[in-house]
mmCIF file with all atom_site columns, C-alpha atoms and ligand atoms in Angstrom:
data_model
loop_
_atom_site.group_PDB
_atom_site.id
_atom_site.type_symbol
_atom_site.label_atom_id
_atom_site.label_alt_id
_atom_site.label_comp_id
_atom_site.label_asym_id
_atom_site.label_entity_id
_atom_site.label_seq_id
_atom_site.pdbx_PDB_ins_code
_atom_site.Cartn_x
_atom_site.Cartn_y
_atom_site.Cartn_z
_atom_site.occupancy
_atom_site.B_iso_or_equiv
_atom_site.pdbx_formal_charge
_atom_site.auth_seq_id
_atom_site.auth_comp_id
_atom_site.auth_asym_id
_atom_site.auth_atom_id
_atom_site.pdbx_PDB_model_num
ATOM   1   C  CA  . MET A 1 1   ? 119.421 98.309  116.101 1.00 0.00 ? 530 MET A CA  1
ATOM   2   C  CA  . ASP A 1 2   ? 118.832 101.104 119.394 1.00 0.00 ? 531 ASP A CA  1
ATOM   3   C  CA  . LEU A 1 3   ? 115.819 99.780  119.388 1.00 0.00 ? 532 LEU A CA  1
ATOM   4   C  CA  . GLN A 1 4   ? 115.314 102.590 122.082 1.00 0.00 ? 533 GLN A CA  1
ATOM   5   C  CA  . THR A 1 5   ? 116.292 104.611 118.863 1.00 0.00 ? 534 THR A CA  1
ATOM   6   C  CA  . THR A 1 6   ? 114.230 103.458 116.321 1.00 0.00 ? 535 THR A CA  1
ATOM   7   C  CA  . MET A 1 7   ? 110.807 104.458 119.053 1.00 0.00 ? 536 MET A CA  1
ATOM   8   C  CA  . GLU A 1 8   ? 111.223 107.270 119.024 1.00 0.00 ? 537 GLU A CA  1
ATOM   9   C  CA  . ALA A 1 9   ? 112.130 108.072 115.348 1.00 0.00 ? 538 ALA A CA  1
ATOM   10  C  CA  . PHE A 1 10  ? 108.624 107.106 114.959 1.00 0.00 ? 539 PHE A CA  1
ATOM   11  C  CA  . ARG A 1 11  ? 106.817 108.612 118.076 1.00 0.00 ? 540 ARG A CA  1
ATOM   12  C  CA  . LYS A 1 12  ? 108.571 112.235 116.475 1.00 0.00 ? 541 LYS A CA  1
ATOM   13  C  CA  . LYS A 1 13  ? 106.567 110.792 113.320 1.00 0.00 ? 542 LYS A CA  1
ATOM   14  C  CA  . GLY A 1 14  ? 102.976 110.667 115.704 1.00 0.00 ? 543 GLY A CA  1
ATOM   15  C  CA  . TYR A 1 15  ? 103.585 107.234 116.079 1.00 0.00 ? 544 TYR A CA  1
ATOM   16  C  CA  . GLN A 1 16  ? 102.360 105.619 119.646 1.00 0.00 ? 545 GLN A CA  1
ATOM   17  C  CA  . VAL A 1 17  ? 105.157 102.610 119.836 1.00 0.00 ? 546 VAL A CA  1
ATOM   18  C  CA  . SER A 1 18  ? 104.470 99.376  122.110 1.00 0.00 ? 547 SER A CA  1
ATOM   19  C  CA  . TYR A 1 19  ? 107.528 96.822  122.439 1.00 0.00 ? 548 TYR A CA  1
ATOM   20  C  CA  . PHE A 1 20  ? 106.998 93.356  123.772 1.00 0.00 ? 549 PHE A CA  1
ATOM   21  C  CA  . PRO A 1 21  ? 109.790 90.938  123.801 1.00 0.00 ? 550 PRO A CA  1
ATOM   22  C  CA  . THR A 1 22  ? 106.647 88.630  121.957 1.00 0.00 ? 551 THR A CA  1
ATOM   23  C  CA  . ALA A 1 23  ? 103.849 87.679  119.970 1.00 0.00 ? 552 ALA A CA  1
ATOM   24  C  CA  . GLN A 1 24  ? 102.418 86.218  123.043 1.00 0.00 ? 553 GLN A CA  1
ATOM   25  C  CA  . GLU A 1 25  ? 102.224 88.908  124.577 1.00 0.00 ? 554 GLU A CA  1
ATOM   26  C  CA  . ALA A 1 26  ? 101.373 91.483  121.982 1.00 0.00 ? 555 ALA A CA  1
ATOM   27  C  CA  . ALA A 1 27  ? 98.381  89.164  121.169 1.00 0.00 ? 556 ALA A CA  1
ATOM   28  C  CA  . ASP A 1 28  ? 97.109  89.630  125.070 1.00 0.00 ? 557 ASP A CA  1
ATOM   29  C  CA  . TYR A 1 29  ? 97.915  93.487  124.862 1.00 0.00 ? 558 TYR A CA  1
ATOM   30  C  CA  . LEU A 1 30  ? 95.379  93.462  121.502 1.00 0.00 ? 559 LEU A CA  1
ATOM   31  C  CA  . ASP A 1 31  ? 94.014  91.249  122.449 1.00 0.00 ? 560 ASP A CA  1
ATOM   32  C  CA  . ARG A 1 32  ? 93.072  93.417  126.275 1.00 0.00 ? 561 ARG A CA  1
ATOM   33  C  CA  . GLU A 1 33  ? 93.275  96.389  123.697 1.00 0.00 ? 562 GLU A CA  1
ATOM   34  C  CA  . ILE A 1 34  ? 90.326  96.011  121.472 1.00 0.00 ? 563 ILE A CA  1
ATOM   35  C  CA  . ASP A 1 35  ? 86.608  95.404  122.234 1.00 0.00 ? 564 ASP A CA  1
ATOM   36  C  CA  . GLY A 1 36  ? 83.311  96.045  120.718 1.00 0.00 ? 565 GLY A CA  1
ATOM   37  C  CA  . LYS A 1 37  ? 84.373  97.498  117.786 1.00 0.00 ? 566 LYS A CA  1
ATOM   38  C  CA  . THR A 1 38  ? 84.092  96.785  113.186 1.00 0.00 ? 567 THR A CA  1
ATOM   39  C  CA  . VAL A 1 39  ? 87.499  95.009  112.617 1.00 0.00 ? 568 VAL A CA  1
ATOM   40  C  CA  . GLY A 1 40  ? 90.083  94.842  109.188 1.00 0.00 ? 569 GLY A CA  1
ATOM   41  C  CA  . PHE A 1 41  ? 92.609  92.640  108.750 1.00 0.00 ? 570 PHE A CA  1
ATOM   42  C  CA  . GLY A 1 42  ? 95.343  92.987  106.221 1.00 0.00 ? 571 GLY A CA  1
ATOM   43  C  CA  . ASP A 1 43  ? 96.153  89.638  105.018 1.00 0.00 ? 572 ASP A CA  1
ATOM   44  C  CA  . SER A 1 44  ? 99.761  88.823  107.464 1.00 0.00 ? 573 SER A CA  1
ATOM   45  C  CA  . GLU A 1 45  ? 101.878 86.086  108.417 1.00 0.00 ? 574 GLU A CA  1
ATOM   46  C  CA  . THR A 1 46  ? 102.404 87.156  111.995 1.00 0.00 ? 575 THR A CA  1
ATOM   47  C  CA  . LEU A 1 47  ? 98.414  88.490  112.030 1.00 0.00 ? 576 LEU A CA  1
ATOM   48  C  CA  . LEU A 1 48  ? 97.251  84.776  111.412 1.00 0.00 ? 577 LEU A CA  1
ATOM   49  C  CA  . ASP A 1 49  ? 100.646 83.481  113.205 1.00 0.00 ? 578 ASP A CA  1
ATOM   50  C  CA  . MET A 1 50  ? 99.528  85.343  116.393 1.00 0.00 ? 579 MET A CA  1
ATOM   51  C  CA  . LYS A 1 51  ? 95.300  83.871  116.161 1.00 0.00 ? 580 LYS A CA  1
ATOM   52  C  CA  . LEU A 1 52  ? 94.506  87.629  116.264 1.00 0.00 ? 581 LEU A CA  1
ATOM   53  C  CA  . TYR A 1 53  ? 91.106  87.100  113.693 1.00 0.00 ? 582 TYR A CA  1
ATOM   54  C  CA  . GLU A 1 54  ? 89.799  84.053  116.172 1.00 0.00 ? 583 GLU A CA  1
ATOM   55  C  CA  . ARG A 1 55  ? 90.566  86.126  119.717 1.00 0.00 ? 584 ARG A CA  1
ATOM   56  C  CA  . LEU A 1 56  ? 89.331  89.246  118.604 1.00 0.00 ? 585 LEU A CA  1
ATOM   57  C  CA  . GLU A 1 57  ? 86.025  87.548  117.059 1.00 0.00 ? 586 GLU A CA  1
ATOM   58  C  CA  . LYS A 1 58  ? 85.259  86.440  121.066 1.00 0.00 ? 587 LYS A CA  1
ATOM   59  C  CA  . HIS A 1 59  ? 84.480  90.163  121.094 1.00 0.00 ? 588 HIS A CA  1
ATOM   60  C  CA  . ASN A 1 60  ? 84.556  92.612  118.673 1.00 0.00 ? 589 ASN A CA  1
ATOM   61  C  CA  . GLN A 1 61  ? 82.507  92.917  115.046 1.00 0.00 ? 590 GLN A CA  1
ATOM   62  C  CA  . VAL A 1 62  ? 85.831  91.302  112.569 1.00 0.00 ? 591 VAL A CA  1
ATOM   63  C  CA  . THR A 1 63  ? 86.248  90.384  108.431 1.00 0.00 ? 592 THR A CA  1
ATOM   64  C  CA  . HIS A 1 64  ? 89.325  89.226  106.956 1.00 0.00 ? 593 HIS A CA  1
ATOM   65  C  CA  . PRO A 1 65  ? 89.752  88.661  103.043 1.00 0.00 ? 594 PRO A CA  1
ATOM   66  C  CA  . MET A 1 66  ? 90.042  84.945  103.709 1.00 0.00 ? 595 MET A CA  1
ATOM   67  C  CA  . LYS A 1 67  ? 88.167  83.886  106.411 1.00 0.00 ? 596 LYS A CA  1
ATOM   68  C  CA  . ARG A 1 68  ? 84.881  84.650  103.827 1.00 0.00 ? 597 ARG A CA  1
ATOM   69  C  CA  . PRO A 1 69  ? 81.740  82.578  102.748 1.00 0.00 ? 598 PRO A CA  1
ATOM   70  C  CA  . ALA A 1 70  ? 82.062  79.835  100.811 1.00 0.00 ? 599 ALA A CA  1
ATOM   71  C  CA  . ASP A 1 71  ? 79.285  82.626  98.130  1.00 0.00 ? 600 ASP A CA  1
ATOM   72  C  CA  . MET A 1 72  ? 81.623  85.614  98.634  1.00 0.00 ? 601 MET A CA  1
ATOM   73  C  CA  . THR A 1 73  ? 85.014  86.216  96.750  1.00 0.00 ? 602 THR A CA  1
ATOM   74  C  CA  . PHE A 1 74  ? 87.702  87.196  97.591  1.00 0.00 ? 603 PHE A CA  1
ATOM   75  C  CA  . ASP A 1 75  ? 87.399  91.394  96.723  1.00 0.00 ? 604 ASP A CA  1
ATOM   76  C  CA  . GLU A 1 76  ? 83.851  91.152  97.981  1.00 0.00 ? 605 GLU A CA  1
ATOM   77  C  CA  . LYS A 1 77  ? 85.234  90.679  101.958 1.00 0.00 ? 606 LYS A CA  1
ATOM   78  C  CA  . ALA A 1 78  ? 87.754  92.458  101.142 1.00 0.00 ? 607 ALA A CA  1
ATOM   79  C  CA  . LYS A 1 79  ? 85.987  95.927  100.208 1.00 0.00 ? 608 LYS A CA  1
ATOM   80  C  CA  . GLU A 1 80  ? 84.950  95.513  104.726 1.00 0.00 ? 609 GLU A CA  1
ATOM   81  C  CA  . SER A 1 81  ? 87.434  96.224  105.738 1.00 0.00 ? 610 SER A CA  1
ATOM   82  C  CA  . TYR A 1 82  ? 88.452  99.419  104.141 1.00 0.00 ? 611 TYR A CA  1
ATOM   83  C  CA  . PHE A 1 83  ? 84.589  100.654 106.894 1.00 0.00 ? 612 PHE A CA  1
ATOM   84  C  CA  . THR A 1 84  ? 86.128  99.447  109.635 1.00 0.00 ? 613 THR A CA  1
ATOM   85  C  CA  . GLU A 1 85  ? 86.823  101.026 113.303 1.00 0.00 ? 614 GLU A CA  1
ATOM   86  C  CA  . VAL A 1 86  ? 89.610  99.534  113.193 1.00 0.00 ? 615 VAL A CA  1
ATOM   87  C  CA  . LEU A 1 87  ? 92.851  98.087  111.138 1.00 0.00 ? 616 LEU A CA  1
ATOM   88  C  CA  . LEU A 1 88  ? 95.351  94.995  111.959 1.00 0.00 ? 617 LEU A CA  1
ATOM   89  C  CA  . LEU A 1 89  ? 97.575  94.564  109.587 1.00 0.00 ? 618 LEU A CA  1
ATOM   90  C  CA  . SER A 1 90  ? 101.741 94.138  109.351 1.00 0.00 ? 619 SER A CA  1
ATOM   91  C  CA  . VAL A 1 91  ? 104.504 96.058  107.347 1.00 0.00 ? 620 VAL A CA  1
ATOM   92  C  CA  . ASN A 1 92  ? 107.391 94.562  104.876 1.00 0.00 ? 621 ASN A CA  1
ATOM   93  C  CA  . GLY A 1 93  ? 109.849 96.228  105.909 1.00 0.00 ? 622 GLY A CA  1
ATOM   94  C  CA  . ALA A 1 94  ? 110.689 99.710  107.952 1.00 0.00 ? 623 ALA A CA  1
ATOM   95  C  CA  . SER A 1 95  ? 113.405 101.687 108.863 1.00 0.00 ? 624 SER A CA  1
ATOM   96  C  CA  . GLU A 1 96  ? 115.596 102.868 112.257 1.00 0.00 ? 625 GLU A CA  1
ATOM   97  C  CA  . THR A 1 97  ? 115.137 106.403 110.277 1.00 0.00 ? 626 THR A CA  1
ATOM   98  C  CA  . GLY A 1 98  ? 110.653 105.914 111.176 1.00 0.00 ? 627 GLY A CA  1
ATOM   99  C  CA  . GLU A 1 99  ? 109.100 104.883 107.792 1.00 0.00 ? 628 GLU A CA  1
ATOM   100 C  CA  . LEU A 1 100 ? 106.745 101.857 106.787 1.00 0.00 ? 629 LEU A CA  1
ATOM   101 C  CA  . VAL A 1 101 ? 106.750 100.572 103.497 1.00 0.00 ? 630 VAL A CA  1
ATOM   102 C  CA  . ASN A 1 102 ? 104.597 97.750  102.893 1.00 0.00 ? 631 ASN A CA  1
ATOM   103 C  CA  . LEU A 1 103 ? 104.432 96.794  98.638  1.00 0.00 ? 632 LEU A CA  1
ATOM   104 C  CA  . ASP A 1 104 ? 100.788 94.707  97.100  1.00 0.00 ? 633 ASP A CA  1
ATOM   105 C  CA  . GLY A 1 105 ? 99.245  93.531  94.411  1.00 0.00 ? 634 GLY A CA  1
ATOM   106 C  CA  . LEU A 1 106 ? 96.072  93.716  94.073  1.00 0.00 ? 635 LEU A CA  1
ATOM   107 C  CA  . GLY A 1 107 ? 95.997  97.003  96.726  1.00 0.00 ? 636 GLY A CA  1
ATOM   108 C  CA  . ASN A 1 108 ? 93.418  95.825  99.510  1.00 0.00 ? 637 ASN A CA  1
ATOM   109 C  CA  . ARG A 1 109 ? 95.754  95.677  102.270 1.00 0.00 ? 638 ARG A CA  1
ATOM   110 C  CA  . VAL A 1 110 ? 97.871  99.040  101.796 1.00 0.00 ? 639 VAL A CA  1
ATOM   111 C  CA  . GLY A 1 111 ? 94.300  100.495 100.088 1.00 0.00 ? 640 GLY A CA  1
ATOM   112 C  CA  . THR A 1 112 ? 92.834  100.463 103.619 1.00 0.00 ? 641 THR A CA  1
ATOM   113 C  CA  . SER A 1 113 ? 96.380  101.639 105.126 1.00 0.00 ? 642 SER A CA  1
ATOM   114 C  CA  . LEU A 1 114 ? 95.601  105.330 104.343 1.00 0.00 ? 643 LEU A CA  1
ATOM   115 C  CA  . PHE A 1 115 ? 92.339  106.300 105.588 1.00 0.00 ? 644 PHE A CA  1
ATOM   116 C  CA  . GLY A 1 116 ? 89.012  106.317 107.079 1.00 0.00 ? 645 GLY A CA  1
ATOM   117 C  CA  . HIS A 1 117 ? 89.415  104.586 110.350 1.00 0.00 ? 646 HIS A CA  1
ATOM   118 C  CA  . GLU A 1 118 ? 89.515  105.286 113.974 1.00 0.00 ? 647 GLU A CA  1
ATOM   119 C  CA  . LYS A 1 119 ? 92.283  103.450 114.929 1.00 0.00 ? 648 LYS A CA  1
ATOM   120 C  CA  . VAL A 1 120 ? 95.047  101.205 112.598 1.00 0.00 ? 649 VAL A CA  1
ATOM   121 C  CA  . TYR A 1 121 ? 97.678  98.842  114.307 1.00 0.00 ? 650 TYR A CA  1
ATOM   122 C  CA  . PHE A 1 122 ? 100.361 97.793  112.230 1.00 0.00 ? 651 PHE A CA  1
ATOM   123 C  CA  . VAL A 1 123 ? 102.174 94.535  114.231 1.00 0.00 ? 652 VAL A CA  1
ATOM   124 C  CA  . PHE A 1 124 ? 105.813 94.091  113.435 1.00 0.00 ? 653 PHE A CA  1
ATOM   125 C  CA  . SER A 1 125 ? 108.983 91.800  114.171 1.00 0.00 ? 654 SER A CA  1
ATOM   126 C  CA  . THR A 1 126 ? 111.782 93.999  114.572 1.00 0.00 ? 655 THR A CA  1
ATOM   127 C  CA  . ASN A 1 127 ? 113.814 91.465  112.793 1.00 0.00 ? 656 ASN A CA  1
ATOM   128 C  CA  . LYS A 1 128 ? 111.867 94.001  110.196 1.00 0.00 ? 657 LYS A CA  1
ATOM   129 C  CA  . ILE A 1 129 ? 113.651 96.987  110.589 1.00 0.00 ? 658 ILE A CA  1
ATOM   130 C  CA  . GLU A 1 130 ? 116.304 97.905  108.115 1.00 0.00 ? 659 GLU A CA  1
ATOM   131 C  CA  . PRO A 1 131 ? 118.822 101.105 108.628 1.00 0.00 ? 660 PRO A CA  1
ATOM   132 C  CA  . THR A 1 132 ? 117.719 103.097 106.079 1.00 0.00 ? 661 THR A CA  1
ATOM   133 C  CA  . LEU A 1 133 ? 114.870 103.973 104.353 1.00 0.00 ? 662 LEU A CA  1
ATOM   134 C  CA  . GLU A 1 134 ? 115.835 102.416 101.001 1.00 0.00 ? 663 GLU A CA  1
ATOM   135 C  CA  . LYS A 1 135 ? 117.152 98.849  102.846 1.00 0.00 ? 664 LYS A CA  1
ATOM   136 C  CA  . ALA A 1 136 ? 113.856 98.291  103.998 1.00 0.00 ? 665 ALA A CA  1
ATOM   137 C  CA  . ILE A 1 137 ? 112.985 99.107  100.296 1.00 0.00 ? 666 ILE A CA  1
ATOM   138 C  CA  . TRP A 1 138 ? 115.019 97.120  99.272  1.00 0.00 ? 667 TRP A CA  1
ATOM   139 C  CA  . ARG A 1 139 ? 114.214 94.565  102.516 1.00 0.00 ? 668 ARG A CA  1
ATOM   140 C  CA  . THR A 1 140 ? 110.482 94.371  100.849 1.00 0.00 ? 669 THR A CA  1
ATOM   141 C  CA  . ARG A 1 141 ? 111.476 93.687  97.492  1.00 0.00 ? 670 ARG A CA  1
ATOM   142 C  CA  . ASN A 1 142 ? 113.828 91.531  97.632  1.00 0.00 ? 671 ASN A CA  1
ATOM   143 C  CA  . ILE A 1 143 ? 112.738 88.957  100.817 1.00 0.00 ? 672 ILE A CA  1
ATOM   144 C  CA  . ALA A 1 144 ? 109.909 89.738  101.944 1.00 0.00 ? 673 ALA A CA  1
ATOM   145 C  CA  . ALA A 1 145 ? 108.182 89.202  98.061  1.00 0.00 ? 674 ALA A CA  1
ATOM   146 C  CA  . PRO A 1 146 ? 110.183 86.517  97.267  1.00 0.00 ? 675 PRO A CA  1
ATOM   147 C  CA  . LYS A 1 147 ? 108.879 84.884  100.647 1.00 0.00 ? 676 LYS A CA  1
ATOM   148 C  CA  . ASN A 1 148 ? 104.659 85.740  100.239 1.00 0.00 ? 677 ASN A CA  1
ATOM   149 C  CA  . ALA A 1 149 ? 105.125 84.327  97.023  1.00 0.00 ? 678 ALA A CA  1
ATOM   150 C  CA  . LYS A 1 150 ? 106.128 81.165  97.773  1.00 0.00 ? 679 LYS A CA  1
ATOM   151 C  CA  . ARG A 1 151 ? 103.945 80.915  100.413 1.00 0.00 ? 680 ARG A CA  1
ATOM   152 C  CA  . LYS A 1 152 ? 100.823 81.979  98.331  1.00 0.00 ? 681 LYS A CA  1
ATOM   153 C  CA  . GLY A 1 153 ? 102.166 78.941  95.829  1.00 0.00 ? 682 GLY A CA  1
ATOM   154 C  CA  . TYR A 1 154 ? 102.941 80.964  92.488  1.00 0.00 ? 683 TYR A CA  1
ATOM   155 C  CA  . THR A 1 155 ? 105.350 79.991  89.895  1.00 0.00 ? 684 THR A CA  1
ATOM   156 C  CA  . THR A 1 156 ? 106.441 83.548  89.645  1.00 0.00 ? 685 THR A CA  1
ATOM   157 C  CA  . PRO A 1 157 ? 110.945 83.345  89.544  1.00 0.00 ? 686 PRO A CA  1
ATOM   158 C  CA  . CYS A 1 158 ? 110.980 83.920  93.117  1.00 0.00 ? 687 CYS A CA  1
ATOM   159 C  CA  . ALA A 1 159 ? 109.101 81.951  95.032  1.00 0.00 ? 688 ALA A CA  1
ATOM   160 C  CA  . LEU A 1 160 ? 110.491 79.337  93.036  1.00 0.00 ? 689 LEU A CA  1
ATOM   161 C  CA  . LYS A 1 161 ? 114.061 80.001  93.155  1.00 0.00 ? 690 LYS A CA  1
ATOM   162 C  CA  . GLY A 1 162 ? 114.326 81.664  95.895  1.00 0.00 ? 691 GLY A CA  1
ATOM   163 C  CA  . ASP A 1 163 ? 116.199 84.545  96.346  1.00 0.00 ? 692 ASP A CA  1
ATOM   164 C  CA  . ARG A 1 164 ? 115.754 87.614  95.438  1.00 0.00 ? 693 ARG A CA  1
ATOM   165 C  CA  . CYS A 1 165 ? 113.209 89.476  93.190  1.00 0.00 ? 694 CYS A CA  1
ATOM   166 C  CA  . TYR A 1 166 ? 112.792 89.525  89.664  1.00 0.00 ? 695 TYR A CA  1
ATOM   167 C  CA  . ASP A 1 167 ? 111.292 92.347  88.502  1.00 0.00 ? 696 ASP A CA  1
ATOM   168 C  CA  . CYS A 1 168 ? 109.258 89.932  87.072  1.00 0.00 ? 697 CYS A CA  1
ATOM   169 C  CA  . ASN A 1 169 ? 105.985 89.830  84.502  1.00 0.00 ? 698 ASN A CA  1
ATOM   170 C  CA  . HIS A 1 170 ? 104.377 87.077  85.388  1.00 0.00 ? 699 HIS A CA  1
ATOM   171 C  CA  . PRO A 1 171 ? 100.577 86.803  85.993  1.00 0.00 ? 700 PRO A CA  1
ATOM   172 C  CA  . ASP A 1 172 ? 101.186 86.190  90.156  1.00 0.00 ? 701 ASP A CA  1
ATOM   173 C  CA  . ARG A 1 173 ? 103.521 89.085  90.226  1.00 0.00 ? 702 ARG A CA  1
ATOM   174 C  CA  . ILE A 1 174 ? 103.138 90.058  93.483  1.00 0.00 ? 703 ILE A CA  1
ATOM   175 C  CA  . CYS A 1 175 ? 104.166 93.135  93.876  1.00 0.00 ? 704 CYS A CA  1
ATOM   176 C  CA  . ASN A 1 176 ? 102.554 96.376  92.124  1.00 0.00 ? 705 ASN A CA  1
ATOM   177 C  CA  . GLY A 1 177 ? 101.120 98.799  94.754  1.00 0.00 ? 706 GLY A CA  1
ATOM   178 C  CA  . LEU A 1 178 ? 104.155 100.276 96.756  1.00 0.00 ? 707 LEU A CA  1
ATOM   179 C  CA  . VAL A 1 179 ? 103.620 101.755 99.868  1.00 0.00 ? 708 VAL A CA  1
ATOM   180 C  CA  . ILE A 1 180 ? 105.502 104.465 101.775 1.00 0.00 ? 709 ILE A CA  1
ATOM   181 C  CA  . HIS A 1 181 ? 104.193 105.740 105.309 1.00 0.00 ? 710 HIS A CA  1
ATOM   182 C  CA  . LEU A 1 182 ? 106.634 108.767 105.839 1.00 0.00 ? 711 LEU A CA  1
ATOM   183 C  CA  . HIS A 1 183 ? 104.704 109.903 108.681 1.00 0.00 ? 712 HIS A CA  1
ATOM   184 C  CA  . LYS A 1 184 ? 101.262 108.574 110.182 1.00 0.00 ? 713 LYS A CA  1
ATOM   185 C  CA  . MET A 1 185 ? 98.433  110.027 108.650 1.00 0.00 ? 714 MET A CA  1
ATOM   186 C  CA  . LYS A 1 186 ? 95.842  112.094 109.472 1.00 0.00 ? 715 LYS A CA  1
ATOM   187 C  CA  . ARG A 1 187 ? 93.288  112.044 110.906 1.00 0.00 ? 716 ARG A CA  1
ATOM   188 C  CA  . MET A 1 188 ? 94.574  108.381 112.128 1.00 0.00 ? 717 MET A CA  1
ATOM   189 C  CA  . ASP A 1 189 ? 95.692  107.108 115.983 1.00 0.00 ? 718 ASP A CA  1
ATOM   190 C  CA  . THR A 1 190 ? 98.214  104.955 114.576 1.00 0.00 ? 719 THR A CA  1
ATOM   191 C  CA  . GLU A 1 191 ? 100.391 102.552 116.888 1.00 0.00 ? 720 GLU A CA  1
ATOM   192 C  CA  . LEU A 1 192 ? 102.834 100.377 116.211 1.00 0.00 ? 721 LEU A CA  1
ATOM   193 C  CA  . VAL A 1 193 ? 102.819 96.836  118.285 1.00 0.00 ? 722 VAL A CA  1
ATOM   194 C  CA  . LEU A 1 194 ? 106.791 95.779  117.514 1.00 0.00 ? 723 LEU A CA  1
ATOM   195 C  CA  . ILE A 1 195 ? 107.336 92.362  118.720 1.00 0.00 ? 724 ILE A CA  1
ATOM   196 C  CA  . GLY A 1 196 ? 110.773 91.063  119.382 1.00 0.00 ? 725 GLY A CA  1
ATOM   197 C  CA  . GLU A 1 197 ? 110.757 87.832  118.457 1.00 0.00 ? 726 GLU A CA  1
ATOM   198 C  CA  . PRO A 1 198 ? 111.187 86.952  114.298 1.00 0.00 ? 727 PRO A CA  1
ATOM   199 C  CA  . MET A 1 199 ? 107.090 87.135  113.185 1.00 0.00 ? 728 MET A CA  1
ATOM   200 C  CA  . GLY A 1 200 ? 106.302 87.255  108.702 1.00 0.00 ? 729 GLY A CA  1
ATOM   201 C  CA  . PHE A 1 201 ? 108.891 87.616  106.304 1.00 0.00 ? 730 PHE A CA  1
HETATM 202 S  S1  . SF4 B 2 .   ? 108.088 91.784  91.086  1.00 0.00 ? 934 SF4 B S1  1
HETATM 203 FE FE1 . SF4 B 2 .   ? 107.999 89.045  90.306  1.00 0.00 ? 934 SF4 B FE1 1
HETATM 204 S  S2  . SF4 B 2 .   ? 109.892 88.441  90.701  1.00 0.00 ? 934 SF4 B S2  1
HETATM 205 FE FE2 . SF4 B 2 .   ? 109.642 90.124  91.606  1.00 0.00 ? 934 SF4 B FE2 1
HETATM 206 S  S3  . SF4 B 2 .   ? 109.070 89.787  94.848  1.00 0.00 ? 934 SF4 B S3  1
HETATM 207 FE FE3 . SF4 B 2 .   ? 107.820 89.796  92.861  1.00 0.00 ? 934 SF4 B FE3 1
HETATM 208 S  S4  . SF4 B 2 .   ? 106.772 88.352  92.353  1.00 0.00 ? 934 SF4 B S4  1
HETATM 209 FE FE4 . SF4 B 2 .   ? 108.427 88.029  92.777  1.00 0.00 ? 934 SF4 B FE4 1
#
């Protein structure tokens, strides 16, 4: 993959693009950039590993569906991310031609990425970038989703076998809504923060 060409493809679609060799440098950058804001999070192994919630909560008002009081449901907490000034999430796949791919079971993560924020940051490792949109979708369905199902402790066939998607009808199926960002959404500044070391799934 030619990183410079890929970054240029994303810029042509209206995105700001930044690159950091390590997750630590990317986390330091985001910690400097986001200050005094309301900040929502999409569930992401990459963002959890970067400890961005813990860093940003010191100088922002943050909300994360996985970090909530005992008397609050996941859905109640997840809805808060629809109304934040800033949204942070990752992607399941991306393409050298400039598309972003995300797959969701409930829809809160992909839903919040489409409208209503001052700024959205997609934070992801360059190892998620595939040559084409078709391959990015394949990666999302056959690599990212099975690993994510396993992380959640589900007993879907992909989680048990760990090799590919079985297009299951399991109650814990996590693949219900596929959102492809073909181009930057209108009226939201959107930045891609690329990380040179492998992160997430
Ligand atoms: S559709 Fe089912 S088998 Fe396929 S990745 Fe999603 S949860 Fe796994």
